[in-house]
PDB file of C-alpha atoms in Angstrom:
ATOM      1  CA  UNK Q   1     203.585  91.550 150.925  1.00 53.00           C
ATOM      2  CA  UNK Q   2     200.743  88.669 151.182  1.00 78.00           C
ATOM      3  CA  UNK Q   3     198.796  87.680 154.633  1.00 86.00           C
ATOM      4  CA  UNK Q   4     199.940  85.027 156.282  1.00 90.00           C
ATOM      5  CA  UNK Q   5     198.141  82.972 158.569  1.00 93.00           C
ATOM      6  CA  UNK Q   6     199.446  80.743 161.959  1.00 94.00           C
ATOM      7  CA  UNK Q   7     197.575  77.608 162.862  1.00 96.00           C
ATOM      8  CA  UNK Q   8     197.829  76.838 166.111  1.00 96.00           C
ATOM      9  CA  UNK Q   9     196.653  72.956 168.245  1.00 96.00           C
ATOM     10  CA  UNK Q  10     196.295  73.035 172.211  1.00 96.00           C
ATOM     11  CA  UNK Q  11     195.546  69.906 172.876  1.00 93.00           C
ATOM     12  CA  UNK Q  12     195.401  67.820 176.975  1.00 87.00           C
ATOM     13  CA  UNK Q  13     198.290  65.393 176.946  1.00 78.00           C
ATOM     14  CA  UNK Q  14     196.071  63.367 179.187  1.00 80.00           C
ATOM     15  CA  UNK Q  15     193.126  64.014 177.199  1.00 79.00           C
ATOM     16  CA  UNK Q  16     194.256  63.736 173.548  1.00 74.00           C
ATOM     17  CA  UNK Q  17     190.471  64.025 172.334  1.00 77.00           C
ATOM     18  CA  UNK Q  18     190.317  67.103 173.781  1.00 86.00           C
ATOM     19  CA  UNK Q  19     191.788  69.961 171.726  1.00 93.00           C
ATOM     20  CA  UNK Q  20     190.902  73.033 169.704  1.00 96.00           C
ATOM     21  CA  UNK Q  21     192.487  74.086 166.946  1.00 97.00           C
ATOM     22  CA  UNK Q  22     192.830  77.721 166.280  1.00 97.00           C
ATOM     23  CA  UNK Q  23     193.367  80.401 162.643  1.00 97.00           C
ATOM     24  CA  UNK Q  24     194.561  83.182 162.912  1.00 96.00           C
ATOM     25  CA  UNK Q  25     195.843  85.760 160.125  1.00 94.00           C
ATOM     26  CA  UNK Q  26     198.289  88.017 160.356  1.00 90.00           C
ATOM     27  CA  UNK Q  27     198.806  91.393 158.329  1.00 84.00           C
ATOM     28  CA  UNK Q  28     202.122  92.684 156.499  1.00 76.00           C
ATOM     29  CA  UNK Q  29     202.796  96.471 158.103  1.00 72.00           C
ATOM     30  CA  UNK Q  30     204.298  97.995 160.715  1.00 64.00           C
ATOM     31  CA  UNK Q  31     201.030  97.908 162.600  1.00 68.00           C
ATOM     32  CA  UNK Q  32     202.100  95.712 165.955  1.00 73.00           C
ATOM     33  CA  UNK Q  33     198.733  94.689 166.263  1.00 70.00           C
ATOM     34  CA  UNK Q  34     198.735  92.515 162.926  1.00 85.00           C
ATOM     35  CA  UNK Q  35     201.346  89.779 163.564  1.00 84.00           C
ATOM     36  CA  UNK Q  36     201.262  86.905 166.581  1.00 91.00           C
ATOM     37  CA  UNK Q  37     203.071  88.001 169.243  1.00 89.00           C
ATOM     38  CA  UNK Q  38     205.046  85.232 171.953  1.00 90.00           C
ATOM     39  CA  UNK Q  39     203.658  87.079 174.596  1.00 92.00           C
ATOM     40  CA  UNK Q  40     199.796  85.797 172.689  1.00 94.00           C
ATOM     41  CA  UNK Q  41     200.592  82.558 172.100  1.00 94.00           C
ATOM     42  CA  UNK Q  42     201.928  81.995 176.353  1.00 94.00           C
ATOM     43  CA  UNK Q  43     199.099  84.661 177.673  1.00 96.00           C
ATOM     44  CA  UNK Q  44     196.689  81.218 175.117  1.00 96.00           C
ATOM     45  CA  UNK Q  45     198.745  78.311 176.549  1.00 96.00           C
ATOM     46  CA  UNK Q  46     197.741  79.740 180.197  1.00 95.00           C
ATOM     47  CA  UNK Q  47     194.401  80.027 178.800  1.00 96.00           C
ATOM     48  CA  UNK Q  48     193.963  76.935 178.378  1.00 95.00           C
ATOM     49  CA  UNK Q  49     195.244  75.776 181.318  1.00 92.00           C
ATOM     50  CA  UNK Q  50     191.979  77.157 182.542  1.00 92.00           C
ATOM     51  CA  UNK Q  51     189.800  75.803 180.134  1.00 92.00           C
ATOM     52  CA  UNK Q  52     187.787  74.058 182.533  1.00 91.00           C
ATOM     53  CA  UNK Q  53     186.573  77.502 185.127  1.00 92.00           C
ATOM     54  CA  UNK Q  54     186.578  79.883 181.092  1.00 94.00           C
ATOM     55  CA  UNK Q  55     182.659  78.750 180.448  1.00 94.00           C
ATOM     56  CA  UNK Q  56     179.737  81.642 181.103  1.00 94.00           C
ATOM     57  CA  UNK Q  57     183.252  83.711 182.509  1.00 94.00           C
ATOM     58  CA  UNK Q  58     182.958  87.488 181.201  1.00 95.00           C
ATOM     59  CA  UNK Q  59     186.796  88.507 179.065  1.00 97.00           C
ATOM     60  CA  UNK Q  60     187.624  91.325 177.807  1.00 97.00           C
ATOM     61  CA  UNK Q  61     191.263  91.412 175.867  1.00 98.00           C
ATOM     62  CA  UNK Q  62     192.816  94.589 175.810  1.00 97.00           C
ATOM     63  CA  UNK Q  63     195.355  95.543 173.207  1.00 94.00           C
ATOM     64  CA  UNK Q  64     193.801  92.598 171.074  1.00 94.00           C
ATOM     65  CA  UNK Q  65     195.641  93.176 168.066  1.00 92.00           C
ATOM     66  CA  UNK Q  66     194.561  89.692 165.790  1.00 94.00           C
ATOM     67  CA  UNK Q  67     193.175  88.458 169.362  1.00 96.00           C
ATOM     68  CA  UNK Q  68     194.564  84.709 169.724  1.00 97.00           C
ATOM     69  CA  UNK Q  69     193.483  84.271 173.318  1.00 97.00           C
ATOM     70  CA  UNK Q  70     190.330  86.434 173.079  1.00 98.00           C
ATOM     71  CA  UNK Q  71     189.338  83.857 170.163  1.00 98.00           C
ATOM     72  CA  UNK Q  72     190.512  80.791 172.165  1.00 98.00           C
ATOM     73  CA  UNK Q  73     188.501  81.431 175.664  1.00 98.00           C
ATOM     74  CA  UNK Q  74     185.380  82.470 172.984  1.00 98.00           C
ATOM     75  CA  UNK Q  75     186.023  79.129 171.800  1.00 97.00           C
ATOM     76  CA  UNK Q  76     186.205  77.593 175.480  1.00 96.00           C
ATOM     77  CA  UNK Q  77     182.697  79.195 176.523  1.00 96.00           C
ATOM     78  CA  UNK Q  78     183.754  82.174 177.432  1.00 96.00           C
ATOM     79  CA  UNK Q  79     182.208  85.477 176.998  1.00 97.00           C
ATOM     80  CA  UNK Q  80     184.569  87.945 174.833  1.00 98.00           C
ATOM     81  CA  UNK Q  81     184.815  91.574 174.504  1.00 97.00           C
ATOM     82  CA  UNK Q  82     188.372  92.158 172.091  1.00 97.00           C
ATOM     83  CA  UNK Q  83     189.663  96.125 172.557  1.00 96.00           C
ATOM     84  CA  UNK Q  84     192.266  97.562 170.767  1.00 93.00           C
ATOM     85  CA  UNK Q  85     192.153 101.371 170.661  1.00 89.00           C
ATOM     86  CA  UNK Q  86     190.130 104.444 168.416  1.00 86.00           C
ATOM     87  CA  UNK Q  87     190.429 104.517 164.426  1.00 85.00           C
ATOM     88  CA  UNK Q  88     192.387 101.293 164.263  1.00 88.00           C
ATOM     89  CA  UNK Q  89     190.824  99.911 161.148  1.00 89.00           C
ATOM     90  CA  UNK Q  90     193.150  97.887 159.589  1.00 91.00           C
ATOM     91  CA  UNK Q  91     192.976  95.674 163.084  1.00 92.00           C
ATOM     92  CA  UNK Q  92     189.652  95.812 163.293  1.00 94.00           C
ATOM     93  CA  UNK Q  93     188.503  94.149 160.173  1.00 93.00           C
ATOM     94  CA  UNK Q  94     191.260  92.119 161.126  1.00 94.00           C
ATOM     95  CA  UNK Q  95     189.651  91.285 164.330  1.00 96.00           C
ATOM     96  CA  UNK Q  96     186.088  90.443 162.984  1.00 96.00           C
ATOM     97  CA  UNK Q  97     188.069  88.473 159.516  1.00 96.00           C
ATOM     98  CA  UNK Q  98     190.040  86.379 162.657  1.00 97.00           C
ATOM     99  CA  UNK Q  99     186.867  85.561 164.752  1.00 96.00           C
ATOM    100  CA  UNK Q 100     184.911  84.693 161.895  1.00 96.00           C
ATOM    101  CA  UNK Q 101     187.055  82.078 160.733  1.00 96.00           C
ATOM    102  CA  UNK Q 102     186.819  80.119 163.776  1.00 97.00           C
ATOM    103  CA  UNK Q 103     183.386  80.382 164.372  1.00 97.00           C
ATOM    104  CA  UNK Q 104     182.898  82.306 167.360  1.00 97.00           C
ATOM    105  CA  UNK Q 105     180.698  85.150 168.508  1.00 95.00           C
ATOM    106  CA  UNK Q 106     183.087  88.354 169.882  1.00 97.00           C
ATOM    107  CA  UNK Q 107     182.007  91.660 170.718  1.00 96.00           C
ATOM    108  CA  UNK Q 108     184.893  94.133 169.275  1.00 96.00           C
ATOM    109  CA  UNK Q 109     185.132  97.662 170.933  1.00 95.00           C
ATOM    110  CA  UNK Q 110     187.186 100.935 170.216  1.00 94.00           C
ATOM    111  CA  UNK Q 111     188.645 101.180 173.725  1.00 94.00           C
ATOM    112  CA  UNK Q 112     191.460 103.856 174.316  1.00 92.00           C
ATOM    113  CA  UNK Q 113     193.783 103.174 177.866  1.00 92.00           C
ATOM    114  CA  UNK Q 114     192.752 105.637 180.380  1.00 91.00           C
ATOM    115  CA  UNK Q 115     189.534 107.663 178.565  1.00 89.00           C
ATOM    116  CA  UNK Q 116     186.500 107.361 180.397  1.00 83.00           C
ATOM    117  CA  UNK Q 117     183.849 107.332 177.419  1.00 87.00           C
ATOM    118  CA  UNK Q 118     180.695 105.405 177.096  1.00 89.00           C
ATOM    119  CA  UNK Q 119     181.571 102.149 175.698  1.00 87.00           C
ATOM    120  CA  UNK Q 120     184.340 101.845 178.287  1.00 90.00           C
ATOM    121  CA  UNK Q 121     181.234 102.875 181.352  1.00 91.00           C
ATOM    122  CA  UNK Q 122     178.367 100.170 179.119  1.00 90.00           C
ATOM    123  CA  UNK Q 123     181.256  97.408 179.055  1.00 92.00           C
ATOM    124  CA  UNK Q 124     181.678  97.857 182.892  1.00 93.00           C
ATOM    125  CA  UNK Q 125     177.504  98.003 183.670  1.00 91.00           C
ATOM    126  CA  UNK Q 126     177.835  94.905 182.098  1.00 90.00           C
ATOM    127  CA  UNK Q 127     179.661  93.258 184.582  1.00 91.00           C
ATOM    128  CA  UNK Q 128     183.273  91.997 183.640  1.00 93.00           C
ATOM    129  CA  UNK Q 129     185.293  89.641 185.648  1.00 93.00           C
ATOM    130  CA  UNK Q 130     188.257  88.825 183.707  1.00 95.00           C
ATOM    131  CA  UNK Q 131     190.830  91.837 182.113  1.00 96.00           C
ATOM    132  CA  UNK Q 132     193.672  89.868 179.705  1.00 97.00           C
ATOM    133  CA  UNK Q 133     196.902  91.527 177.857  1.00 96.00           C
ATOM    134  CA  UNK Q 134     199.720  90.186 175.953  1.00 93.00           C
ATOM    135  CA  UNK Q 135     202.740  92.486 175.843  1.00 86.00           C
ATOM    136  CA  UNK Q 136     200.327  95.724 176.062  1.00 87.00           C
ATOM    137  CA  UNK Q 137     203.387  98.265 178.904  1.00 83.00           C
ATOM    138  CA  UNK Q 138     205.739  98.467 176.007  1.00 78.00           C
ATOM    139  CA  UNK Q 139     205.855 101.879 176.286  1.00 77.00           C
ATOM    140  CA  UNK Q 140     205.903 103.088 179.590  1.00 77.00           C
ATOM    141  CA  UNK Q 141     204.276 106.485 179.437  1.00 81.00           C
ATOM    142  CA  UNK Q 142     200.938 104.041 179.220  1.00 85.00           C
ATOM    143  CA  UNK Q 143     201.154 101.573 182.183  1.00 87.00           C
ATOM    144  CA  UNK Q 144     199.292 104.382 183.870  1.00 90.00           C
ATOM    145  CA  UNK Q 145     196.694 104.177 181.055  1.00 92.00           C
ATOM    146  CA  UNK Q 146     196.375 100.813 181.250  1.00 93.00           C
ATOM    147  CA  UNK Q 147     196.110  99.908 184.581  1.00 92.00           C
ATOM    148  CA  UNK Q 148     193.101 102.944 184.812  1.00 92.00           C
ATOM    149  CA  UNK Q 149     191.376 101.320 182.583  1.00 93.00           C
ATOM    150  CA  UNK Q 150     192.006  97.442 183.803  1.00 94.00           C
ATOM    151  CA  UNK Q 151     190.861  98.475 186.995  1.00 92.00           C
ATOM    152  CA  UNK Q 152     187.482 100.261 186.106  1.00 92.00           C
ATOM    153  CA  UNK Q 153     186.728  97.360 184.115  1.00 93.00           C
ATOM    154  CA  UNK Q 154     186.975  95.376 186.897  1.00 90.00           C
ATOM    155  CA  UNK Q 155     185.547  97.210 189.380  1.00 79.00           C
ATOM    156  CA  UNK Q 156     188.959  96.321 191.728  1.00 59.00           C
ATOM    157  CA  UNK Q 157     188.567  99.685 193.395  1.00 44.00           C
ATOM    158  CA  UNK Q 158     187.443  98.852 197.438  1.00 41.00           C
ATOM    159  CA  UNK Q 159     186.826  95.384 197.029  1.00 44.00           C
ATOM    160  CA  UNK Q 160     188.282  94.328 200.154  1.00 43.00           C
ATOM    161  CA  UNK Q 161     190.006  91.120 200.896  1.00 45.00           C
ATOM    162  CA  UNK Q 162     193.407  88.904 200.630  1.00 47.00           C
ATOM    163  CA  UNK Q 163     195.331  89.197 197.027  1.00 49.00           C
ATOM    164  CA  UNK Q 164     194.942  84.865 194.806  1.00 50.00           C
ATOM    165  CA  UNK Q 165     197.153  82.324 194.978  1.00 53.00           C
ATOM    166  CA  UNK Q 166     198.828  81.827 192.376  1.00 53.00           C
ATOM    167  CA  UNK Q 167     196.918  78.178 191.952  1.00 53.00           C
ATOM    168  CA  UNK Q 168     193.821  79.744 192.314  1.00 56.00           C
ATOM    169  CA  UNK Q 169     191.984  78.938 189.454  1.00 62.00           C
ATOM    170  CA  UNK Q 170     190.610  81.697 187.166  1.00 68.00           C
ATOM    171  CA  UNK Q 171     186.986  82.170 188.535  1.00 68.00           C
ATOM    172  CA  UNK Q 172     188.296  82.853 191.782  1.00 64.00           C
ATOM    173  CA  UNK Q 173     188.433  86.559 192.112  1.00 77.00           C
ATOM    174  CA  UNK Q 174     188.772  88.773 189.215  1.00 85.00           C
ATOM    175  CA  UNK Q 175     192.148  89.310 187.967  1.00 91.00           C
ATOM    176  CA  UNK Q 176     193.740  91.554 185.409  1.00 94.00           C
ATOM    177  CA  UNK Q 177     196.335  88.030 184.092  1.00 95.00           C
ATOM    178  CA  UNK Q 178     199.231  89.736 181.628  1.00 94.00           C
ATOM    179  CA  UNK Q 179     201.419  88.517 180.196  1.00 94.00           C
ATOM    180  CA  UNK Q 180     204.631  91.072 180.598  1.00 88.00           C
ATOM    181  CA  UNK Q 181     208.094  91.474 178.191  1.00 82.00           C
ATOM    182  CA  UNK Q 182     210.599  93.357 180.479  1.00 74.00           C
ATOM    183  CA  UNK Q 183     212.931  95.393 177.973  1.00 69.00           C
ATOM    184  CA  UNK Q 184     213.734  97.834 180.411  1.00 63.00           C
ATOM    185  CA  UNK Q 185     211.398 100.957 180.279  1.00 54.00           C
ATOM    186  CA  UNK Q 186     212.421 103.083 183.656  1.00 53.00           C
ATOM    187  CA  UNK Q 187     209.110 102.411 185.120  1.00 63.00           C
ATOM    188  CA  UNK Q 188     208.184 100.215 188.516  1.00 73.00           C
ATOM    189  CA  UNK Q 189     205.901  97.492 188.092  1.00 80.00           C
ATOM    190  CA  UNK Q 190     206.110  97.311 192.165  1.00 81.00           C
ATOM    191  CA  UNK Q 191     205.603 101.402 192.083  1.00 83.00           C
ATOM    192  CA  UNK Q 192     202.081 101.316 189.785  1.00 84.00           C
ATOM    193  CA  UNK Q 193     200.632  98.048 191.699  1.00 86.00           C
ATOM    194  CA  UNK Q 194     200.951 100.663 195.115  1.00 85.00           C
ATOM    195  CA  UNK Q 195     199.932 103.195 192.765  1.00 86.00           C
ATOM    196  CA  UNK Q 196     196.465 101.884 191.993  1.00 87.00           C
ATOM    197  CA  UNK Q 197     196.443  98.991 195.565  1.00 86.00           C
ATOM    198  CA  UNK Q 198     197.062  96.285 193.923  1.00 89.00           C
ATOM    199  CA  UNK Q 199     198.627  92.775 194.075  1.00 88.00           C
ATOM    200  CA  UNK Q 200     201.007  90.996 191.950  1.00 89.00           C
ATOM    201  CA  UNK Q 201     201.833  87.596 191.705  1.00 89.00           C
ATOM    202  CA  UNK Q 202     203.689  85.887 189.542  1.00 91.00           C
ATOM    203  CA  UNK Q 203     202.674  82.277 187.613  1.00 92.00           C
ATOM    204  CA  UNK Q 204     203.589  79.411 186.194  1.00 88.00           C
ATOM    205  CA  UNK Q 205     203.823  79.729 183.012  1.00 85.00           C
ATOM    206  CA  UNK Q 206     202.347  76.203 181.509  1.00 85.00           C
ATOM    207  CA  UNK Q 207     204.621  73.437 181.046  1.00 85.00           C
ATOM    208  CA  UNK Q 208     205.374  71.662 178.654  1.00 86.00           C
ATOM    209  CA  UNK Q 209     203.111  74.079 176.364  1.00 89.00           C
ATOM    210  CA  UNK Q 210     199.728  72.833 175.121  1.00 92.00           C
ATOM    211  CA  UNK Q 211     199.936  73.984 172.040  1.00 93.00           C
ATOM    212  CA  UNK Q 212     201.793  73.895 168.787  1.00 93.00           C
ATOM    213  CA  UNK Q 213     201.596  75.169 165.761  1.00 94.00           C
ATOM    214  CA  UNK Q 214     201.018  73.528 162.561  1.00 94.00           C
ATOM    215  CA  UNK Q 215     201.428  75.987 160.351  1.00 93.00           C
ATOM    216  CA  UNK Q 216     203.372  79.352 159.945  1.00 90.00           C
ATOM    217  CA  UNK Q 217     205.366  81.223 163.295  1.00 83.00           C
ATOM    218  CA  UNK Q 218     205.380  84.067 164.994  1.00 81.00           C
ATOM    219  CA  UNK Q 219     207.858  87.126 165.544  1.00 76.00           C
ATOM    220  CA  UNK Q 220     209.849  88.065 167.600  1.00 70.00           C
ATOM    221  CA  UNK Q 221     210.314  84.266 168.804  1.00 68.00           C
ATOM    222  CA  UNK Q 222     212.626  83.441 172.169  1.00 66.00           C
ATOM    223  CA  UNK Q 223     211.344  86.436 174.402  1.00 72.00           C
ATOM    224  CA  UNK Q 224     211.617  86.607 177.723  1.00 83.00           C
ATOM    225  CA  UNK Q 225     208.547  86.515 178.845  1.00 89.00           C
ATOM    226  CA  UNK Q 226     206.600  87.079 182.853  1.00 90.00           C
ATOM    227  CA  UNK Q 227     202.616  85.930 183.432  1.00 93.00           C
ATOM    228  CA  UNK Q 228     201.367  88.065 186.062  1.00 93.00           C
ATOM    229  CA  UNK Q 229     198.362  88.263 188.285  1.00 93.00           C
ATOM    230  CA  UNK Q 230     197.041  91.514 189.161  1.00 92.00           C
ATOM    231  CA  UNK Q 231     194.131  92.035 191.398  1.00 89.00           C
ATOM    232  CA  UNK Q 232     193.006  93.894 195.060  1.00 80.00           C
ATOM    233  CA  UNK Q 233     195.170  94.431 198.048  1.00 68.00           C
ATOM    234  CA  UNK Q 234     193.775  94.906 200.921  1.00 56.00           C
ATOM    235  CA  UNK Q 235     195.369  97.787 201.668  1.00 40.00           C
ATOM    236  CA  UNK Q 236     193.467 101.377 199.933  1.00 39.00           C
ATOM    237  CA  UNK Q 237     195.883 103.200 197.412  1.00 37.00           C
ATOM    238  CA  UNK Q 238     198.472 105.838 199.539  1.00 37.00           C
ATOM    239  CA  UNK Q 239     196.664 108.853 200.951  1.00 31.00           C
ATOM    240  CA  UNK Q 240     198.638 111.083 198.023  1.00 30.00           C
ATOM    241  CA  UNK Q 241     197.024 108.984 195.533  1.00 36.00           C
ATOM    242  CA  UNK Q 242     193.486 108.438 196.714  1.00 33.00           C
ATOM    243  CA  UNK Q 243     192.576 110.556 193.045  1.00 32.00           C
ATOM    244  CA  UNK Q 244     193.063 107.604 191.466  1.00 31.00           C
ATOM    245  CA  UNK Q 245     189.900 106.066 194.155  1.00 34.00           C
ATOM    246  CA  UNK Q 246     186.655 105.391 192.354  1.00 35.00           C
ATOM    247  CA  UNK Q 247     184.300 107.720 193.633  1.00 30.00           C
ATOM    248  CA  UNK Q 248     186.335 110.112 191.551  1.00 41.00           C
ATOM    249  CA  UNK Q 249     184.887 108.331 188.437  1.00 43.00           C
ATOM    250  CA  UNK Q 250     181.676 109.425 187.287  1.00 41.00           C
ATOM    251  CA  UNK Q 251     178.096 107.658 187.380  1.00 39.00           C
ATOM    252  CA  UNK Q 252     175.844 107.032 184.767  1.00 35.00           C
ATOM    253  CA  UNK Q 253     173.770 110.342 185.272  1.00 31.00           C
ATOM    254  CA  UNK Q 254     177.318 112.297 184.619  1.00 35.00           C
ATOM    255  CA  UNK Q 255     178.929 110.676 181.691  1.00 35.00           C
ATOM    256  CA  UNK Q 256     178.753 113.183 179.117  1.00 34.00           C
ATOM    257  CA  UNK Q 257     181.688 112.520 176.131  1.00 41.00           C
ATOM    258  CA  UNK Q 258     185.126 111.880 176.982  1.00 44.00           C
ATOM    259  CA  UNK Q 259     187.722 112.515 179.634  1.00 46.00           C
ATOM    260  CA  UNK Q 260     190.892 111.040 180.854  1.00 51.00           C
ATOM    261  CA  UNK Q 261     190.267 108.200 184.178  1.00 49.00           C
ATOM    262  CA  UNK Q 262     191.842 109.990 187.063  1.00 45.00           C
ATOM    263  CA  UNK Q 263     190.512 113.511 185.898  1.00 44.00           C
TER     264      UNK Q 263
END
């Protein structure tokens, strides 16, 4: 089977002259990271809706796959790092093909969720304003590792203050924006939020969708998706989970290799 191309145009109904077209290559493979999923389209729609706030924003996409949301954010002026699991050679080759085809510049990085590495520390030290992910949580065993990485990159531990409202702009407070598809995994997002000291708010899905598919189509259309924003809770994590506190992450001078976050 040959590769297929999806061409998506994002436009502003109130200003038709404001539009951006993104071209994404999909590859025939058993690897989930080589296809455009509905969750990536929804996340991209949200980023387009927030386009006036993206310029200069430092964004990390976790589990980027074909990287539609991250590439769109870069086209809109954000500083984007596209990450996926270690040794996903075909995925990273396709990521680089896709952002170059759209004439944008993005950094790429292997990033295994839940592992503390020198790369993760350098990324965090540079500063991250926003972590995004599209349908990353489909295995319950990955929930803690995903949030370990996202919380660490954003330095959210210890940040005081109330959570943002769903109407606040994307720049208002460091956040995780996640598109989630409920699959009955038997794992509670509410429990995960309490453990990591996060508040979760449900964001409104952009209506009508600002995107129009000009060529091709995503896989698994018709999925029921939620657009969620996670931010620092005003309360600390419970005493039973103090080992997840920021003080347990190694300082720069303590980085000697790879370790599981929180150990």
